[in-house]
Amino acid sequence: MKTTFILVLSLVLLFLTNLADARQKDTVIISDAFAEQQGGRFIVKMKMDATDARMHKTEALILTPVIISGQQEQDLPPVIINGKNRYKMFKREEAFGEHENDTIQPYLFLKATDTLDINYMQDIPFETWMQNGRIDLREETYGCAGCVNPKDTSNLLVLRTPDKPDIHFSVTYIVPETEAVKNRNYEGAAYLDFKVGKSDIIENFRNNEYELNKIREEVNRVKNNKDAVIDSITLCGYASPEDTYERNKKLSADRSISLKKYLQKEYKYTDRFFQITAGDEDWDGLKKLVEGSNIQQKDRILDIIDTNIHPDEKEKMLKSLPIYQELLNTYFPKLRRTDYKLNYTVRAFSVEEGKDIIKERPEQMSLNEMYLVANTYPKSSEEFKEVFDIAVRVFPYDYVANNNAAAVKLENNDPQGARLYLDKYPDNPQLWNNQGISYALEEDIEKSREFFLKAQEAGSVEAPGNLETLKILESYLDVRGRTIGYEPDDVD
């Protein structure tokens, strides 16, 4: 790779050397014609030798470099060489201020007897239309009768942006570990209504039928899945903070037990099948509700919730607020619930089975199974991309899923899309190589090199090759940053 980098620089030097050859156009010799873009500036240089120029003493020779690209062109300040009499006439008019409003300001105003070996240089604002155009030299003679006669137009330079080399960075895909046992769970919340101070479930009371139906649907969905087995159900009850803490703690536990008994009646599950925990009074839930509201005395309510005192004292403080009744009627009912979690295991799938299951029940697959399915498709295919997109949706907090989704984005030249995944894990060495590629695609050489070097030090097998590729990109960007001029004879 090092040899390739030296070759790129050598080619650039060769192009610049070619520009030194002189081209003769009638009586004016042009040599060392050169154009260069430097940031927002455009620099044009050349040598003009008009020593052998022949003109009548009443004539002027006007040499005007012109930038041309498509339908656009821009004249640069001309060099004007005057015969003896015309030069005297110009100086006399200049003395009387007759040239103050002239629109053309020459680069040089000479007489034919001056030294006519001219170093011409212009530094003007660069405009994008100038790229891939050309620079001509227009020669005109200005006669004594005020007429301008075109003498010659010479093509000095063809401006070209070099073609971008075929640059490919090696992305990192992480092979997910195989899950020995595919444990899955479904979490939900049942907002059951109970009579005041009671824990018995009444199915047709208020909204209970709807809430119970939600639980049955989820249990049946897993129970009827031939590929899954429910291992246990976890129930955790919560109460709102009216009444004493001890009573609410017992009430939340009793209500969880009531839901357990209801499910045992429906499905004949034993006591061992259930895990019962008590969530007590849900002060955290109340805080979230208040934070997301526009309730009056919001800051005061939050201060009370955050106070490190016994829950019963907090309740007393809330009761002293004029807004307490709204808390009791609107916010507290949303805290009375039983969270439930269905814990189940799913059997392993073959690759062929996975191709169908990933479309209908992707949550039952492991990341490794998805990875194996993805690699049955060509990398450029929509199926390959879709599998990794599904994987990161099912496992949004898994760094492997995020890295592989980013890798797909990078291979499709979408660095910003890739960093939506990569930036979640700035300190994970396994993602640094892909971070380096994301910045390289945006032509941020320094940032890219920083991540490639870190990745290489961390043991990435792709990073060393990517560092060499980055050198080629850096060389190209350096050349592209200049609009290089080629003489016509050097252009195919």
Short mmCIF file of C-alpha atoms in Angstrom, two decimals:
data_model
loop_
_atom_site.label_atom_id
_atom_site.label_comp_id
_atom_site.label_asym_id
_atom_site.label_seq_id
_atom_site.Cartn_x
_atom_site.Cartn_y
_atom_site.Cartn_z
CA MET A 1 0.00 0.00 0.00
CA LYS A 2 2.92 2.34 0.71
CA THR A 3 4.13 2.02 -2.89
CA THR A 4 0.69 3.02 -4.20
CA PHE A 5 0.73 6.22 -2.12
CA ILE A 6 4.11 7.27 -3.51
CA LEU A 7 2.87 6.58 -7.04
CA VAL A 8 -0.12 8.92 -6.54
CA LEU A 9 2.16 11.76 -5.49
CA SER A 10 4.51 11.05 -8.38
CA LEU A 11 1.66 11.35 -10.87
CA VAL A 12 0.68 14.73 -9.45
CA LEU A 13 4.25 15.98 -9.75
CA LEU A 14 4.38 14.71 -13.32
CA PHE A 15 1.25 16.71 -14.24
CA LEU A 16 2.75 19.86 -12.78
CA THR A 17 6.05 19.30 -14.59
CA ASN A 18 4.25 19.06 -17.92
CA LEU A 19 2.94 22.57 -17.44
CA ALA A 20 6.41 24.05 -17.66
CA ASP A 21 6.64 23.39 -21.41
CA ALA A 22 6.28 26.58 -23.44
CA ARG A 23 3.67 27.05 -26.17
CA GLN A 24 4.23 29.65 -28.85
CA LYS A 25 1.23 31.52 -30.28
CA ASP A 26 2.33 33.75 -33.14
CA THR A 27 4.32 36.59 -31.57
CA VAL A 28 3.45 35.84 -27.96
CA ILE A 29 5.00 32.89 -26.14
CA ILE A 30 3.14 31.47 -23.11
CA SER A 31 4.94 29.17 -20.68
CA ASP A 32 4.44 27.71 -17.18
CA ALA A 33 0.67 28.16 -17.37
CA PHE A 34 -0.85 26.92 -14.10
CA ALA A 35 -4.13 27.14 -12.20
CA GLU A 36 -4.78 26.16 -8.59
CA GLN A 37 -7.71 26.24 -6.19
CA GLN A 38 -6.75 27.14 -2.63
CA GLY A 39 -9.84 26.99 -0.45
CA GLY A 40 -12.14 29.75 -1.63
CA ARG A 41 -9.53 31.33 -3.93
CA PHE A 42 -8.54 30.58 -7.53
CA ILE A 43 -4.98 31.36 -8.61
CA VAL A 44 -3.90 31.64 -12.24
CA LYS A 45 -0.23 31.96 -13.19
CA MET A 46 1.68 32.06 -16.47
CA LYS A 47 4.64 33.65 -18.17
CA MET A 48 4.02 35.87 -21.21
CA ASP A 49 6.90 36.68 -23.53
CA ALA A 50 5.85 39.39 -26.01
CA THR A 51 9.39 40.48 -26.84
CA ASP A 52 8.88 39.71 -30.53
CA ALA A 53 5.47 41.34 -30.74
CA ARG A 54 5.13 43.49 -33.86
CA MET A 55 2.65 46.36 -33.96
CA HIS A 56 2.18 49.74 -35.53
CA LYS A 57 3.02 52.74 -33.32
CA THR A 58 -0.71 53.61 -33.22
CA GLU A 59 -1.88 50.08 -32.22
CA ALA A 60 -2.32 48.26 -28.91
CA LEU A 61 -2.02 44.50 -28.33
CA ILE A 62 -4.49 43.23 -25.69
CA LEU A 63 -3.77 39.84 -24.06
CA THR A 64 -6.76 38.67 -21.97
CA PRO A 65 -6.84 35.34 -20.08
CA VAL A 66 -10.42 34.02 -20.00
CA ILE A 67 -11.89 31.32 -17.73
CA ILE A 68 -14.56 29.36 -19.67
CA SER A 69 -16.83 26.53 -18.53
CA GLY A 70 -20.02 25.66 -20.37
CA GLN A 71 -21.96 28.86 -21.02
CA GLN A 72 -20.11 30.83 -18.36
CA GLU A 73 -16.89 32.76 -18.75
CA GLN A 74 -14.93 35.38 -16.89
CA ASP A 75 -12.28 37.71 -18.28
CA LEU A 76 -9.21 38.25 -16.14
CA PRO A 77 -7.44 41.63 -16.16
CA PRO A 78 -5.63 42.01 -19.49
CA VAL A 79 -2.05 42.89 -20.31
CA ILE A 80 -2.06 45.83 -22.75
CA ILE A 81 1.03 46.53 -24.88
CA ASN A 82 0.95 49.83 -26.74
CA GLY A 83 2.75 51.18 -29.74
CA LYS A 84 4.79 54.34 -29.17
CA ASN A 85 2.16 56.91 -30.20
CA ARG A 86 -0.78 55.10 -28.54
CA TYR A 87 1.13 54.89 -25.26
CA LYS A 88 1.79 58.66 -25.30
CA MET A 89 -1.85 59.34 -26.09
CA PHE A 90 -2.99 57.13 -23.18
CA LYS A 91 -0.67 58.86 -20.72
CA ARG A 92 -1.90 62.27 -21.85
CA GLU A 93 -5.54 61.21 -21.37
CA GLU A 94 -4.66 59.71 -17.98
CA ALA A 95 -3.16 63.01 -16.86
CA PHE A 96 -6.48 64.74 -17.61
CA GLY A 97 -8.46 62.04 -15.71
CA GLU A 98 -10.16 60.68 -18.77
CA HIS A 99 -9.67 57.01 -17.69
CA GLU A 100 -11.08 57.21 -14.15
CA ASN A 101 -14.39 55.60 -15.14
CA ASP A 102 -12.95 52.87 -17.37
CA THR A 103 -14.49 49.47 -16.55
CA ILE A 104 -11.42 47.54 -17.70
CA GLN A 105 -8.52 47.77 -15.28
CA PRO A 106 -5.49 46.19 -16.96
CA TYR A 107 -3.07 43.92 -15.13
CA LEU A 108 -0.20 45.73 -16.84
CA PHE A 109 -0.13 48.70 -19.22
CA LEU A 110 3.12 48.66 -21.20
CA LYS A 111 4.71 50.19 -24.27
CA ALA A 112 6.29 48.09 -26.95
CA THR A 113 9.78 49.21 -25.99
CA ASP A 114 9.43 47.95 -22.38
CA THR A 115 10.74 44.60 -21.17
CA LEU A 116 7.95 42.30 -22.31
CA ASP A 117 8.90 39.17 -20.31
CA ILE A 118 5.85 39.21 -18.01
CA ASN A 119 5.05 37.09 -14.93
CA TYR A 120 1.26 37.09 -14.85
CA MET A 121 -0.65 36.12 -11.68
CA GLN A 122 -4.26 36.57 -10.58
CA ASP A 123 -5.90 35.58 -7.28
CA ILE A 124 -9.69 35.72 -7.54
CA PRO A 125 -12.67 34.23 -5.62
CA PHE A 126 -13.26 30.60 -6.64
CA GLU A 127 -16.67 29.61 -7.98
CA THR A 128 -17.72 26.00 -8.53
CA TRP A 129 -18.58 26.57 -12.19
CA MET A 130 -14.87 27.13 -12.88
CA GLN A 131 -14.03 23.47 -12.30
CA ASN A 132 -13.70 21.22 -15.34
CA GLY A 133 -13.52 24.20 -17.68
CA ARG A 134 -10.56 25.75 -19.47
CA ILE A 135 -8.44 28.90 -19.65
CA ASP A 136 -8.01 30.61 -23.01
CA LEU A 137 -5.80 33.52 -23.99
CA ARG A 138 -7.55 36.03 -26.26
CA GLU A 139 -5.30 38.28 -28.39
CA GLU A 140 -6.75 41.45 -29.90
CA THR A 141 -5.32 44.52 -31.64
CA TYR A 142 -6.77 47.96 -31.05
CA GLY A 143 -6.37 50.17 -34.11
CA CYS A 144 -6.09 53.92 -34.52
CA ALA A 145 -9.67 54.20 -35.73
CA GLY A 146 -11.01 52.78 -32.48
CA CYS A 147 -11.71 49.31 -33.91
CA VAL A 148 -10.79 46.06 -32.15
CA ASN A 149 -9.58 43.21 -34.37
CA PRO A 150 -9.44 39.65 -33.01
CA LYS A 151 -6.01 38.25 -33.65
CA ASP A 152 -6.00 34.82 -32.03
CA THR A 153 -7.56 32.76 -29.24
CA SER A 154 -5.34 30.12 -27.68
CA ASN A 155 -6.39 27.30 -25.35
CA LEU A 156 -3.85 27.37 -22.54
CA LEU A 157 -5.23 25.03 -19.89
CA VAL A 158 -7.95 22.45 -19.50
CA LEU A 159 -9.08 22.46 -15.86
CA ARG A 160 -9.83 19.01 -14.54
CA THR A 161 -10.73 17.54 -11.20
CA PRO A 162 -8.97 14.17 -10.99
CA ASP A 163 -11.15 11.06 -11.02
CA LYS A 164 -11.72 9.58 -7.58
CA PRO A 165 -9.85 6.31 -7.12
CA ASP A 166 -11.76 3.16 -6.31
CA ILE A 167 -11.67 3.35 -2.53
CA HIS A 168 -13.25 0.64 -0.36
CA PHE A 169 -13.06 0.41 3.42
CA SER A 170 -13.53 -2.91 5.20
CA VAL A 171 -16.47 -2.75 7.60
CA THR A 172 -16.69 -4.77 10.79
CA TYR A 173 -19.55 -7.22 11.30
CA ILE A 174 -19.67 -8.81 14.75
CA VAL A 175 -20.81 -12.43 14.90
CA PRO A 176 -23.34 -12.65 17.78
CA GLU A 177 -22.86 -15.31 20.42
CA THR A 178 -25.10 -18.34 20.32
CA GLU A 179 -27.82 -18.38 23.00
CA ALA A 180 -27.69 -21.72 24.79
CA VAL A 181 -31.23 -21.10 26.09
CA LYS A 182 -33.42 -18.47 24.44
CA ASN A 183 -35.15 -16.86 27.41
CA ARG A 184 -37.81 -14.35 26.46
CA ASN A 185 -40.44 -12.39 28.33
CA TYR A 186 -43.45 -10.24 27.70
CA GLU A 187 -44.21 -7.40 30.11
CA GLY A 188 -47.54 -5.70 30.64
CA ALA A 189 -49.61 -3.88 33.26
CA ALA A 190 -53.14 -4.65 34.47
CA TYR A 191 -55.04 -1.60 35.75
CA LEU A 192 -57.68 -3.50 37.69
CA ASP A 193 -60.35 -1.73 39.70
CA PHE A 194 -61.11 -2.85 43.24
CA LYS A 195 -63.69 -1.74 45.73
CA VAL A 196 -62.28 0.59 48.39
CA GLY A 197 -59.96 -1.31 50.72
CA LYS A 198 -60.66 -4.64 48.98
CA SER A 199 -58.42 -7.00 46.98
CA ASP A 200 -60.94 -9.39 45.41
CA ILE A 201 -61.16 -9.25 41.60
CA ILE A 202 -64.67 -8.63 40.29
CA GLU A 203 -64.59 -9.40 36.58
CA ASN A 204 -67.50 -7.19 35.53
CA PHE A 205 -66.52 -4.27 37.79
CA ARG A 206 -65.75 -1.07 35.85
CA ASN A 207 -62.96 -1.76 33.30
CA ASN A 208 -61.79 -5.09 34.69
CA GLU A 209 -63.10 -7.27 31.85
CA TYR A 210 -60.97 -5.36 29.33
CA GLU A 211 -57.85 -5.51 31.52
CA LEU A 212 -58.21 -9.23 32.23
CA ASN A 213 -58.75 -9.95 28.55
CA LYS A 214 -55.41 -8.26 27.76
CA ILE A 215 -53.60 -10.67 30.07
CA ARG A 216 -55.42 -13.74 28.69
CA GLU A 217 -54.55 -12.77 25.10
CA GLU A 218 -50.84 -12.62 25.89
CA VAL A 219 -50.83 -15.85 27.88
CA ASN A 220 -52.73 -17.62 25.07
CA ARG A 221 -50.42 -16.21 22.41
CA VAL A 222 -47.36 -17.79 24.04
CA LYS A 223 -49.18 -20.88 25.28
CA ASN A 224 -50.44 -21.70 21.80
CA ASN A 225 -47.03 -21.19 20.19
CA LYS A 226 -45.61 -24.64 19.46
CA ASP A 227 -42.08 -23.25 19.58
CA ALA A 228 -42.36 -21.66 23.06
CA VAL A 229 -42.94 -22.85 26.62
CA ILE A 230 -44.06 -20.57 29.48
CA ASP A 231 -41.76 -21.15 32.47
CA SER A 232 -43.23 -18.74 35.01
CA ILE A 233 -45.31 -15.61 35.54
CA THR A 234 -44.09 -12.73 37.69
CA LEU A 235 -46.65 -10.43 39.35
CA CYS A 236 -45.85 -7.17 41.13
CA GLY A 237 -48.64 -5.06 42.64
CA TYR A 238 -48.58 -1.30 43.26
CA ALA A 239 -50.83 0.96 45.29
CA SER A 240 -51.51 4.70 45.31
CA PRO A 241 -50.33 6.61 48.42
CA GLU A 242 -53.65 7.31 50.12
CA ASP A 243 -54.10 5.48 53.45
CA THR A 244 -51.15 4.24 55.52
CA TYR A 245 -48.01 2.79 53.99
CA GLU A 246 -48.32 -0.54 55.82
CA ARG A 247 -51.91 -1.00 54.71
CA ASN A 248 -51.06 -0.15 51.12
CA LYS A 249 -48.12 -2.53 51.17
CA LYS A 250 -50.39 -5.38 52.26
CA LEU A 251 -53.11 -4.29 49.83
CA SER A 252 -50.75 -4.31 46.82
CA ALA A 253 -49.49 -7.81 47.74
CA ASP A 254 -53.06 -9.10 48.26
CA ARG A 255 -54.16 -7.75 44.88
CA SER A 256 -51.23 -9.53 43.17
CA ILE A 257 -52.30 -12.75 44.88
CA SER A 258 -55.85 -12.20 43.64
CA LEU A 259 -54.58 -11.94 40.05
CA LYS A 260 -52.52 -15.09 40.58
CA LYS A 261 -55.63 -16.97 41.73
CA TYR A 262 -57.55 -15.70 38.73
CA LEU A 263 -54.85 -17.02 36.35
CA GLN A 264 -54.66 -20.33 38.23
CA LYS A 265 -58.40 -20.75 37.76
CA GLU A 266 -58.06 -20.03 34.03
CA TYR A 267 -54.94 -22.12 33.31
CA LYS A 268 -54.51 -24.58 36.22
CA TYR A 269 -51.02 -23.31 37.05
CA THR A 270 -49.51 -24.34 40.41
CA ASP A 271 -48.27 -21.91 43.07
CA ARG A 272 -44.66 -22.67 42.06
CA PHE A 273 -45.38 -21.27 38.63
CA PHE A 274 -45.77 -17.74 40.04
CA GLN A 275 -43.34 -15.23 41.48
CA ILE A 276 -45.10 -12.62 43.66
CA THR A 277 -43.46 -9.32 44.65
CA ALA A 278 -44.90 -6.22 46.32
CA GLY A 279 -44.24 -2.85 44.69
CA ASP A 280 -45.80 -0.98 47.63
CA GLU A 281 -46.83 2.66 47.06
CA ASP A 282 -45.77 3.82 43.62
CA TRP A 283 -44.09 7.14 44.38
CA ASP A 284 -41.82 6.83 41.34
CA GLY A 285 -44.84 6.44 39.10
CA LEU A 286 -46.49 9.50 40.70
CA LYS A 287 -43.33 11.54 40.07
CA LYS A 288 -43.30 10.64 36.36
CA LEU A 289 -46.98 11.54 36.00
CA VAL A 290 -46.52 14.92 37.68
CA GLU A 291 -43.34 15.72 35.71
CA GLY A 292 -45.24 15.18 32.47
CA SER A 293 -48.22 17.30 33.54
CA ASN A 294 -49.20 20.95 33.82
CA ILE A 295 -50.74 20.56 37.28
CA GLN A 296 -50.73 23.59 39.56
CA GLN A 297 -48.09 23.60 42.34
CA LYS A 298 -46.09 21.16 40.24
CA ASP A 299 -42.72 22.11 41.74
CA ARG A 300 -44.07 21.89 45.29
CA ILE A 301 -45.52 18.43 44.65
CA LEU A 302 -42.22 17.20 43.23
CA ASP A 303 -40.32 18.61 46.21
CA ILE A 304 -42.57 16.63 48.56
CA ILE A 305 -42.17 13.43 46.52
CA ASP A 306 -38.36 13.79 46.61
CA THR A 307 -38.27 14.53 50.33
CA ASN A 308 -36.45 11.78 52.27
CA ILE A 309 -39.15 11.18 54.89
CA HIS A 310 -41.57 8.34 55.66
CA PRO A 311 -44.26 7.84 52.96
CA ASP A 312 -47.06 8.56 55.45
CA GLU A 313 -45.51 11.99 56.18
CA LYS A 314 -45.32 12.69 52.44
CA GLU A 315 -49.00 11.85 52.11
CA LYS A 316 -49.86 14.29 54.92
CA MET A 317 -47.93 17.04 53.18
CA LEU A 318 -49.74 16.35 49.88
CA LYS A 319 -53.09 16.43 51.67
CA SER A 320 -52.31 19.94 52.91
CA LEU A 321 -52.13 21.24 49.32
CA PRO A 322 -55.21 22.81 47.70
CA ILE A 323 -54.53 20.64 44.64
CA TYR A 324 -54.68 17.32 46.56
CA GLN A 325 -58.20 16.42 45.38
CA GLU A 326 -57.02 16.53 41.77
CA LEU A 327 -54.14 14.23 42.66
CA LEU A 328 -56.54 11.85 44.36
CA ASN A 329 -59.08 11.74 41.51
CA THR A 330 -56.85 12.02 38.42
CA TYR A 331 -53.36 10.78 39.25
CA PHE A 332 -53.69 8.18 42.01
CA PRO A 333 -55.92 5.75 40.03
CA LYS A 334 -53.16 5.41 37.41
CA LEU A 335 -50.84 4.08 40.12
CA ARG A 336 -53.06 1.17 41.17
CA ARG A 337 -51.94 -1.66 38.97
CA THR A 338 -50.32 -5.07 38.83
CA ASP A 339 -47.37 -5.47 36.50
CA TYR A 340 -47.04 -8.91 34.97
CA LYS A 341 -44.24 -10.63 33.11
CA LEU A 342 -44.57 -13.84 31.11
CA ASN A 343 -41.25 -15.66 31.23
CA TYR A 344 -40.83 -18.29 28.49
CA THR A 345 -38.20 -20.13 26.47
CA VAL A 346 -38.11 -20.62 22.71
CA ARG A 347 -36.50 -23.55 20.91
CA ALA A 348 -33.62 -23.07 18.49
CA PHE A 349 -34.42 -22.59 14.81
CA SER A 350 -32.62 -23.79 11.72
CA VAL A 351 -31.57 -21.22 9.13
CA GLU A 352 -34.37 -22.25 6.77
CA GLU A 353 -36.96 -21.97 9.57
CA GLY A 354 -35.53 -18.60 10.53
CA LYS A 355 -36.20 -17.17 7.06
CA ASP A 356 -39.94 -17.49 7.71
CA ILE A 357 -39.99 -16.78 11.44
CA ILE A 358 -38.07 -13.51 11.11
CA LYS A 359 -40.96 -12.10 9.06
CA GLU A 360 -43.69 -13.06 11.56
CA ARG A 361 -42.17 -13.59 15.03
CA PRO A 362 -38.67 -12.08 14.98
CA GLU A 363 -38.65 -11.60 18.77
CA GLN A 364 -38.40 -15.38 19.15
CA MET A 365 -35.12 -15.55 17.27
CA SER A 366 -31.65 -14.97 18.66
CA LEU A 367 -29.25 -12.44 17.20
CA ASN A 368 -27.05 -15.31 16.07
CA GLU A 369 -29.95 -16.95 14.23
CA MET A 370 -30.74 -13.65 12.50
CA TYR A 371 -27.07 -13.23 11.54
CA LEU A 372 -27.00 -16.69 9.96
CA VAL A 373 -30.18 -15.92 8.02
CA ALA A 374 -28.75 -12.61 6.78
CA ASN A 375 -25.65 -14.28 5.42
CA THR A 376 -27.67 -16.54 3.16
CA TYR A 377 -28.41 -13.43 1.06
CA PRO A 378 -26.00 -11.32 -1.05
CA LYS A 379 -24.70 -8.30 0.89
CA SER A 380 -26.12 -5.93 -1.69
CA SER A 381 -29.62 -7.44 -1.50
CA GLU A 382 -32.64 -5.88 0.19
CA GLU A 383 -33.14 -9.11 2.17
CA PHE A 384 -29.68 -8.77 3.73
CA LYS A 385 -30.35 -5.16 4.78
CA GLU A 386 -33.82 -5.99 6.10
CA VAL A 387 -32.57 -8.73 8.45
CA PHE A 388 -30.14 -6.39 10.24
CA ASP A 389 -32.80 -3.68 10.38
CA ILE A 390 -35.17 -6.14 12.08
CA ALA A 391 -32.41 -7.28 14.43
CA VAL A 392 -31.75 -3.79 15.79
CA ARG A 393 -35.47 -3.18 16.24
CA VAL A 394 -35.88 -6.39 18.27
CA PHE A 395 -32.65 -5.83 20.24
CA PRO A 396 -32.39 -1.98 20.37
CA TYR A 397 -29.97 -1.94 23.32
CA ASP A 398 -27.59 -4.64 22.08
CA TYR A 399 -24.27 -3.24 20.84
CA VAL A 400 -23.80 -6.13 18.40
CA ALA A 401 -27.17 -5.44 16.74
CA ASN A 402 -26.36 -1.72 16.56
CA ASN A 403 -22.89 -2.30 15.12
CA ASN A 404 -24.14 -4.64 12.39
CA ALA A 405 -26.98 -2.29 11.45
CA ALA A 406 -24.38 0.48 11.17
CA ALA A 407 -22.18 -1.73 8.98
CA VAL A 408 -25.05 -2.11 6.50
CA LYS A 409 -25.49 1.67 6.41
CA LEU A 410 -21.76 2.17 5.77
CA GLU A 411 -21.75 -0.29 2.88
CA ASN A 412 -24.57 1.76 1.41
CA ASN A 413 -22.58 5.00 1.82
CA ASP A 414 -24.77 6.39 4.61
CA PRO A 415 -22.36 7.56 7.33
CA GLN A 416 -24.91 9.68 9.18
CA GLY A 417 -27.37 6.78 9.33
CA ALA A 418 -24.56 4.57 10.65
CA ARG A 419 -23.68 6.94 13.46
CA LEU A 420 -27.24 6.87 14.78
CA TYR A 421 -26.26 3.37 15.92
CA LEU A 422 -22.53 3.81 16.55
CA ASP A 423 -22.78 6.93 18.71
CA LYS A 424 -24.68 4.97 21.35
CA TYR A 425 -21.41 3.19 22.22
CA PRO A 426 -18.55 5.73 21.96
CA ASP A 427 -16.32 3.75 24.34
CA ASN A 428 -16.79 0.28 22.84
CA PRO A 429 -13.58 -0.71 20.94
CA GLN A 430 -15.46 -3.20 18.76
CA LEU A 431 -17.32 -0.32 17.07
CA TRP A 432 -14.31 1.98 16.52
CA ASN A 433 -13.37 0.63 13.08
CA ASN A 434 -16.87 1.38 11.78
CA GLN A 435 -16.74 4.82 13.41
CA GLY A 436 -13.55 5.46 11.45
CA ILE A 437 -15.26 4.50 8.21
CA SER A 438 -18.22 6.78 8.93
CA TYR A 439 -15.90 9.79 9.21
CA ALA A 440 -13.84 8.71 6.19
CA LEU A 441 -16.99 8.67 4.06
CA GLU A 442 -17.58 12.26 5.17
CA GLU A 443 -13.94 13.05 4.24
CA ASP A 444 -13.04 13.96 7.83
CA ILE A 445 -9.52 12.54 7.64
CA GLU A 446 -8.33 13.46 11.15
CA LYS A 447 -11.37 12.04 12.93
CA SER A 448 -11.28 8.92 10.77
CA ARG A 449 -7.58 8.34 11.47
CA GLU A 450 -8.19 8.79 15.20
CA PHE A 451 -10.75 5.96 15.27
CA PHE A 452 -8.77 3.66 12.96
CA LEU A 453 -5.68 4.01 15.16
CA LYS A 454 -7.70 3.26 18.30
CA ALA A 455 -9.35 0.29 16.59
CA GLN A 456 -5.97 -1.03 15.43
CA GLU A 457 -4.57 -0.77 18.95
CA ALA A 458 -7.64 -2.60 20.26
CA GLY A 459 -6.96 -5.49 17.87
CA SER A 460 -9.26 -4.79 14.91
CA VAL A 461 -8.22 -6.90 11.93
CA GLU A 462 -9.79 -4.42 9.48
CA ALA A 463 -8.28 -1.20 10.85
CA PRO A 464 -4.67 -1.57 9.50
CA GLY A 465 -5.89 -1.97 5.92
CA ASN A 466 -8.33 0.89 6.37
CA LEU A 467 -5.51 3.16 7.53
CA GLU A 468 -3.66 2.46 4.27
CA THR A 469 -6.83 3.12 2.27
CA LEU A 470 -7.27 6.38 4.20
CA LYS A 471 -3.85 7.52 2.90
CA ILE A 472 -5.06 7.08 -0.69
CA LEU A 473 -8.22 9.05 0.10
CA GLU A 474 -6.18 11.79 1.78
CA SER A 475 -3.89 12.05 -1.26
CA TYR A 476 -6.86 12.28 -3.61
CA LEU A 477 -8.50 15.00 -1.49
CA ASP A 478 -5.25 16.96 -1.52
CA VAL A 479 -5.13 16.82 -5.33
CA ARG A 480 -8.84 17.49 -5.68
CA GLY A 481 -8.49 20.56 -3.48
CA ARG A 482 -6.49 22.12 -6.30
CA THR A 483 -7.87 22.73 -9.78
CA ILE A 484 -4.92 21.42 -11.78
CA GLY A 485 -4.27 22.84 -15.23
CA TYR A 486 -3.25 20.56 -18.11
CA GLU A 487 -1.98 21.77 -21.45
CA PRO A 488 -4.10 20.59 -24.40
CA ASP A 489 -1.35 18.36 -25.81
CA ASP A 490 -1.30 16.44 -22.52
CA VAL A 491 -5.03 15.67 -22.62
CA ASP A 492 -6.51 12.74 -24.52
#
